[in-house]
Coordinates of C-alpha atoms in Angstrom, one line a residue:
M1 CA 120.3 119.6 172.9
T2 CA 121.4 123.1 172.3
S3 CA 120.0 125.9 174.3
L4 CA 117.7 128.3 172.6
A5 CA 118.7 131.2 175.0
S6 CA 121.0 132.8 172.6
E7 CA 119.1 132.0 169.4
P8 CA 116.8 134.3 167.5
L9 CA 113.1 133.7 168.5
P10 CA 111.4 131.5 166.0
A11 CA 109.0 133.0 163.5
G12 CA 105.4 132.1 163.5
S13 CA 102.5 132.1 165.9
A14 CA 100.9 130.2 168.7
P15 CA 98.0 131.2 170.9
A16 CA 98.7 132.1 174.6
E17 CA 96.9 128.7 175.5
Y18 CA 99.7 126.8 174.0
A19 CA 102.6 128.8 175.8
E20 CA 103.7 125.7 177.9
V21 CA 103.7 123.2 175.1
V22 CA 105.4 125.6 172.7
T23 CA 108.5 125.8 175.2
K24 CA 108.7 121.9 174.9
I25 CA 108.3 122.1 171.1
D26 CA 111.1 124.6 170.8
Q27 CA 113.3 122.4 172.7
L28 CA 112.4 119.5 170.4
M29 CA 113.3 121.7 167.4
A30 CA 116.3 123.4 168.9
R31 CA 118.7 121.6 166.4
Y32 CA 117.1 123.5 163.6
A33 CA 117.6 126.9 165.2
G34 CA 120.6 129.3 164.5
S35 CA 122.6 130.3 161.6
G36 CA 122.5 127.0 159.8
P37 CA 119.7 125.5 157.5
G38 CA 116.4 125.3 159.3
A39 CA 112.8 124.1 159.4
S40 CA 109.2 125.0 159.6
L41 CA 106.7 123.3 161.9
L42 CA 102.9 123.3 161.6
I43 CA 100.7 121.9 164.3
A44 CA 97.0 121.8 163.0
R45 CA 94.1 121.1 165.2
A46 CA 90.5 120.3 163.9
G47 CA 91.7 121.5 160.4
E48 CA 93.0 124.9 161.7
P49 CA 96.6 126.0 162.0
A50 CA 97.1 126.1 165.9
I51 CA 100.9 126.5 166.0
R52 CA 103.3 127.8 163.3
R53 CA 107.1 127.9 164.1
S54 CA 110.1 128.3 161.9
Y55 CA 113.8 128.0 162.8
G56 CA 117.1 128.6 161.1
M57 CA 117.9 129.8 157.7
A58 CA 116.3 129.3 154.3
D59 CA 119.5 130.7 152.5
V60 CA 122.5 130.3 154.8
E61 CA 124.9 132.3 152.5
K62 CA 122.5 135.4 152.5
A63 CA 121.2 134.9 156.1
V64 CA 117.6 134.7 154.9
P65 CA 115.6 133.2 157.8
V66 CA 112.9 130.5 157.4
T67 CA 109.4 131.8 158.0
P68 CA 105.9 130.0 157.7
A69 CA 105.7 131.2 154.1
T70 CA 109.0 129.6 153.1
N71 CA 108.7 127.0 150.4
F72 CA 110.7 123.7 150.8
R73 CA 111.1 120.9 148.2
L74 CA 108.6 118.4 149.5
A75 CA 110.5 115.3 147.9
S76 CA 108.2 112.3 148.5
V77 CA 105.6 114.2 150.2
S78 CA 104.7 115.2 146.7
K79 CA 103.3 111.7 146.0
Q80 CA 100.0 112.5 147.9
F81 CA 99.4 115.4 145.3
T82 CA 100.2 113.1 142.4
A83 CA 97.7 110.5 143.8
A84 CA 95.1 113.4 144.2
A85 CA 95.5 114.4 140.7
I86 CA 94.8 110.9 139.6
L87 CA 91.8 110.6 141.8
L88 CA 90.5 114.1 140.4
L89 CA 90.7 112.6 136.8
V90 CA 88.8 109.5 138.1
E91 CA 86.0 111.7 139.5
D92 CA 86.0 113.4 136.2
G93 CA 85.3 110.1 134.4
R94 CA 88.4 110.3 132.2
L95 CA 90.3 107.3 133.7
A96 CA 89.9 104.4 136.1
L97 CA 92.1 103.0 138.8
E98 CA 92.0 99.5 137.0
D99 CA 93.0 101.0 133.6
P100 CA 96.1 99.3 132.2
V101 CA 99.2 101.6 132.5
R102 CA 99.9 100.8 128.7
K103 CA 96.4 102.2 127.7
W104 CA 98.0 105.6 128.5
L105 CA 101.7 104.8 128.2
P106 CA 101.8 102.3 125.3
E107 CA 105.7 102.9 125.1
L108 CA 106.0 100.5 128.0
P109 CA 106.9 96.9 127.0
A110 CA 104.4 94.2 126.8
G111 CA 105.6 92.6 130.1
N112 CA 103.9 95.6 131.8
S113 CA 100.4 94.5 130.3
G114 CA 99.0 93.6 133.7
T115 CA 100.1 96.7 135.4
T116 CA 97.4 99.2 136.4
I117 CA 97.2 102.7 137.6
R118 CA 96.2 101.2 141.1
H119 CA 99.4 99.3 141.0
L120 CA 101.5 102.5 140.5
L121 CA 99.6 104.3 143.2
T122 CA 100.2 101.7 145.8
H123 CA 103.8 100.6 145.0
G124 CA 102.6 97.2 143.8
S125 CA 103.7 97.5 140.1
G126 CA 107.1 95.8 140.5
L127 CA 108.7 98.4 138.1
I128 CA 112.5 98.7 138.1
D129 CA 113.7 101.8 139.9
Y130 CA 114.9 104.4 137.4
E131 CA 117.5 105.7 139.6
D132 CA 119.4 102.3 139.4
E133 CA 119.6 102.7 135.6
L134 CA 121.1 106.0 135.5
P135 CA 124.8 106.2 134.4
A136 CA 127.3 107.1 137.0
D137 CA 128.7 110.0 134.9
L138 CA 125.3 111.5 134.1
D139 CA 125.8 115.3 133.7
R140 CA 122.2 116.6 133.3
Q141 CA 118.9 116.3 135.1
V142 CA 116.4 113.7 134.1
H143 CA 112.6 114.3 133.8
D144 CA 109.5 112.3 134.0
A145 CA 109.6 111.6 130.3
D146 CA 113.2 110.3 130.7
V147 CA 111.8 107.8 133.3
L148 CA 109.4 106.4 130.7
E149 CA 112.2 106.2 128.1
I150 CA 114.3 104.2 130.7
L151 CA 111.4 101.9 131.6
A152 CA 110.4 101.2 127.9
K153 CA 113.8 99.4 127.6
Q154 CA 113.2 97.1 130.6
D155 CA 112.2 93.6 129.9
S156 CA 111.7 92.6 133.4
T157 CA 110.0 93.7 136.8
Y158 CA 111.0 92.9 140.3
F159 CA 107.7 90.8 140.7
P160 CA 104.4 90.5 138.9
P161 CA 102.0 93.4 139.4
G162 CA 100.3 93.1 142.7
G163 CA 102.6 90.4 143.9
D164 CA 104.5 92.4 146.5
F165 CA 105.3 95.9 147.8
Q166 CA 108.3 97.9 146.5
Y167 CA 108.5 101.5 147.0
S168 CA 108.7 103.0 143.5
N169 CA 109.6 106.5 142.4
S170 CA 109.3 105.1 138.9
G171 CA 105.5 104.5 139.3
Y172 CA 104.8 108.1 140.4
A173 CA 106.9 109.6 137.5
L174 CA 104.7 107.6 135.2
L175 CA 101.5 108.7 137.1
A176 CA 102.5 112.3 136.3
L177 CA 102.8 111.5 132.6
I178 CA 99.4 109.8 132.8
V179 CA 97.9 113.1 134.2
E180 CA 99.4 115.0 131.3
R181 CA 98.1 112.6 128.7
V182 CA 94.7 112.2 130.0
S183 CA 94.1 115.9 130.9
G184 CA 96.1 117.5 127.9
Q185 CA 97.9 119.8 130.5
Q186 CA 101.4 119.8 131.7
Y187 CA 101.6 118.2 135.1
P188 CA 102.6 121.7 136.8
A189 CA 99.7 123.4 135.2
F190 CA 97.2 120.7 136.2
L191 CA 98.4 120.9 139.7
Q192 CA 98.1 124.6 139.6
H193 CA 94.6 124.6 138.0
R194 CA 93.0 121.7 140.0
I195 CA 94.6 121.7 143.4
F196 CA 96.7 124.8 144.2
E197 CA 94.4 127.5 142.9
P198 CA 91.3 126.1 144.4
L199 CA 92.8 125.8 147.8
E200 CA 94.6 129.2 147.6
M201 CA 98.0 127.4 148.1
T202 CA 99.6 130.5 146.4
G203 CA 103.3 129.7 147.0
S204 CA 103.1 126.0 145.9
L205 CA 104.2 124.6 142.6
A206 CA 105.9 121.8 140.7
F207 CA 109.3 123.4 140.1
V208 CA 110.5 123.4 136.4
Q209 CA 113.8 125.2 135.5
G210 CA 112.9 128.1 133.2
G211 CA 109.2 128.2 134.5
P212 CA 107.8 130.2 137.4
Q213 CA 110.2 130.9 140.2
I214 CA 109.8 129.6 143.6
K215 CA 108.7 132.3 146.0
D216 CA 110.3 132.5 149.5
R217 CA 112.5 129.5 148.5
A218 CA 114.5 127.4 150.9
Y219 CA 117.7 126.0 149.5
G220 CA 118.9 122.5 150.6
Y221 CA 122.1 121.7 152.4
S222 CA 124.1 118.8 153.6
L223 CA 126.6 118.6 156.5
E224 CA 130.0 117.8 155.2
A225 CA 133.1 117.8 157.4
G226 CA 131.3 119.8 160.0
A227 CA 130.1 122.5 157.7
W228 CA 126.8 123.1 155.8
V229 CA 127.3 122.8 152.0
R230 CA 124.4 123.8 149.5
T231 CA 123.2 120.6 147.9
D232 CA 120.1 121.8 146.5
Q233 CA 119.7 119.9 143.3
S234 CA 120.6 116.4 142.1
S235 CA 120.3 114.6 138.8
T236 CA 116.8 113.5 139.8
S237 CA 115.5 116.7 141.2
A238 CA 113.6 117.6 138.0
V239 CA 111.4 114.4 138.1
L240 CA 108.1 115.9 139.2
G241 CA 105.6 113.1 139.9
D242 CA 107.6 111.5 142.6
G243 CA 109.0 114.5 144.5
G244 CA 109.2 117.8 142.6
I245 CA 106.7 120.0 144.5
Y246 CA 107.6 123.0 146.6
S247 CA 105.4 124.1 149.4
S248 CA 105.2 125.9 152.8
I249 CA 103.5 125.1 156.1
D250 CA 101.0 128.0 155.5
D251 CA 100.0 126.2 152.2
L252 CA 100.1 122.8 153.6
A253 CA 97.8 123.9 156.5
K254 CA 95.2 124.5 153.7
W255 CA 96.0 121.3 152.0
N256 CA 95.5 119.5 155.5
A257 CA 92.2 121.1 156.0
A258 CA 91.0 120.0 152.5
L259 CA 91.7 116.3 153.4
D260 CA 88.8 116.5 156.1
D261 CA 86.0 117.5 153.7
D262 CA 84.9 117.5 150.1
R263 CA 86.2 120.9 149.1
L264 CA 88.8 119.2 146.7
L265 CA 88.3 115.5 146.8
S266 CA 85.1 113.5 147.2
D267 CA 84.4 111.4 150.3
Q268 CA 85.1 108.3 148.1
S269 CA 88.3 109.6 146.8
R270 CA 89.5 110.4 150.3
E271 CA 88.5 107.1 151.7
L272 CA 90.5 105.5 148.8
A273 CA 93.5 107.5 149.6
F274 CA 93.5 106.6 153.4
T275 CA 92.4 102.9 153.0
P276 CA 95.1 100.2 153.3
A277 CA 95.8 98.8 149.8
T278 CA 99.1 97.2 149.9
S279 CA 100.9 95.5 152.7
T280 CA 104.5 96.9 153.2
H281 CA 107.2 94.8 154.7
D282 CA 106.3 96.2 158.1
P283 CA 103.2 94.2 159.4
S284 CA 102.1 97.1 161.3
V285 CA 102.1 99.5 158.2
D286 CA 100.1 99.5 154.8
Y287 CA 100.2 101.8 151.9
G288 CA 97.2 103.5 150.5
L289 CA 97.1 106.0 147.6
G290 CA 100.0 108.4 148.3
W291 CA 99.9 107.7 152.1
Y292 CA 101.3 105.2 154.6
V293 CA 98.6 104.0 156.9
G294 CA 99.1 102.4 160.4
G295 CA 97.2 102.3 163.6
D296 CA 95.5 105.7 164.3
R297 CA 97.8 107.6 161.9
V298 CA 98.6 108.3 158.2
W299 CA 101.7 109.9 157.1
H300 CA 104.4 110.4 154.5
S301 CA 108.0 111.4 154.6
G302 CA 110.1 112.9 152.0
E303 CA 113.9 112.7 151.6
T304 CA 116.0 114.2 148.8
I305 CA 119.4 115.8 148.5
G306 CA 119.3 118.7 151.2
F307 CA 115.8 118.3 152.3
R308 CA 114.0 116.1 154.9
N309 CA 110.2 116.4 155.6
V310 CA 107.2 114.7 157.0
I311 CA 103.4 115.1 157.2
L312 CA 101.7 113.1 160.0
R313 CA 98.1 113.0 160.7
Y314 CA 95.9 111.5 163.4
P315 CA 92.5 111.9 161.7
Q316 CA 90.4 110.6 164.7
H317 CA 92.1 113.2 167.0
G318 CA 91.9 116.1 164.5
L319 CA 95.7 116.5 164.8
A320 CA 98.3 117.0 162.0
I321 CA 102.1 117.7 162.4
V322 CA 104.2 118.9 159.4
I323 CA 108.0 119.5 159.6
L324 CA 109.8 120.7 156.5
S325 CA 113.5 121.1 156.7
N326 CA 116.3 122.2 154.2
R327 CA 118.9 120.0 155.6
N328 CA 120.1 116.4 155.2
D329 CA 120.0 115.7 159.0
P330 CA 118.2 114.9 161.2
E331 CA 115.2 112.8 159.9
P332 CA 112.2 114.5 161.3
M333 CA 109.8 111.6 161.9
E334 CA 110.9 111.0 165.4
T335 CA 110.6 114.7 166.2
A336 CA 107.0 114.8 164.8
L337 CA 105.9 111.8 166.8
A338 CA 107.5 113.3 170.0
I339 CA 105.5 116.5 169.2
A340 CA 102.3 114.7 168.5
A341 CA 102.6 112.9 171.9
L342 CA 102.4 116.2 173.6
F343 CA 98.8 116.5 172.2
L344 CA 97.8 112.8 172.6
R345 CA 98.1 112.3 176.3

């Protein structure tokens, strides 16, 4: 592991009582330090941000360092926000989890008649992955509406709805469209109005080209032939429902706190989100609504071109670990688990 002795001190904060554990944390996070793309780390205890550390560069070319306010593309960590948007509409009485998806998206073929909103949320729909249907020579970005257009032409599914678990970005793209049709608002505006503004998540947004710019933006990078190359956007980066949200550890500290009380979602909605709903192919892991559930923890990772992220929560212990990174390596779950172990002894 690379020594931190010659590296800049990480940005962030930690009370003096955590001095010893912070040294161990910085060792675990050492690969993110230096002049390459970096990461932000949040450790929350009892809903409060206890430790905030940031490493490396948000913009390598301009040598802009990562800070706790740096906004990273969340990739599939976005799915918990899409699920929350649906649950808010359920609380409003405007839709139900057992609604047929075709009630709101009648463009889907009749073969999807048995698919419900709950199936989309829990990856039990069997829908075809839209990524597999994209042409190899695609020269533009696709959007959530394009996903619906692709699926409207599919006359088959992987399995009958509710028959198995198949992780589905397609399903979450459709959920974002359902939010739009039920609410009458564009998906980014709904998130802003119903989630980000109430929680004062001032830097978070679902990013749309030509829309509001990302403040304190981290750009994504991939390691190619020993050098970091900017790989910030792909053909699927504009699909919002499955992975298009940007946020920071400072904003996610507020989101994490809101998952412990009813300031945003009701007790019933939060229980639904964290209750096992679909068995995955790992017998020790289930999926709820936008969250993996297993043992004493709930979590979700997010991977997309140039970004790797994880949010890991131990509700019974009042502990949460968030790692956001703007690089394609390493995958941060192992590091998050190692950091959590420092607090769960």
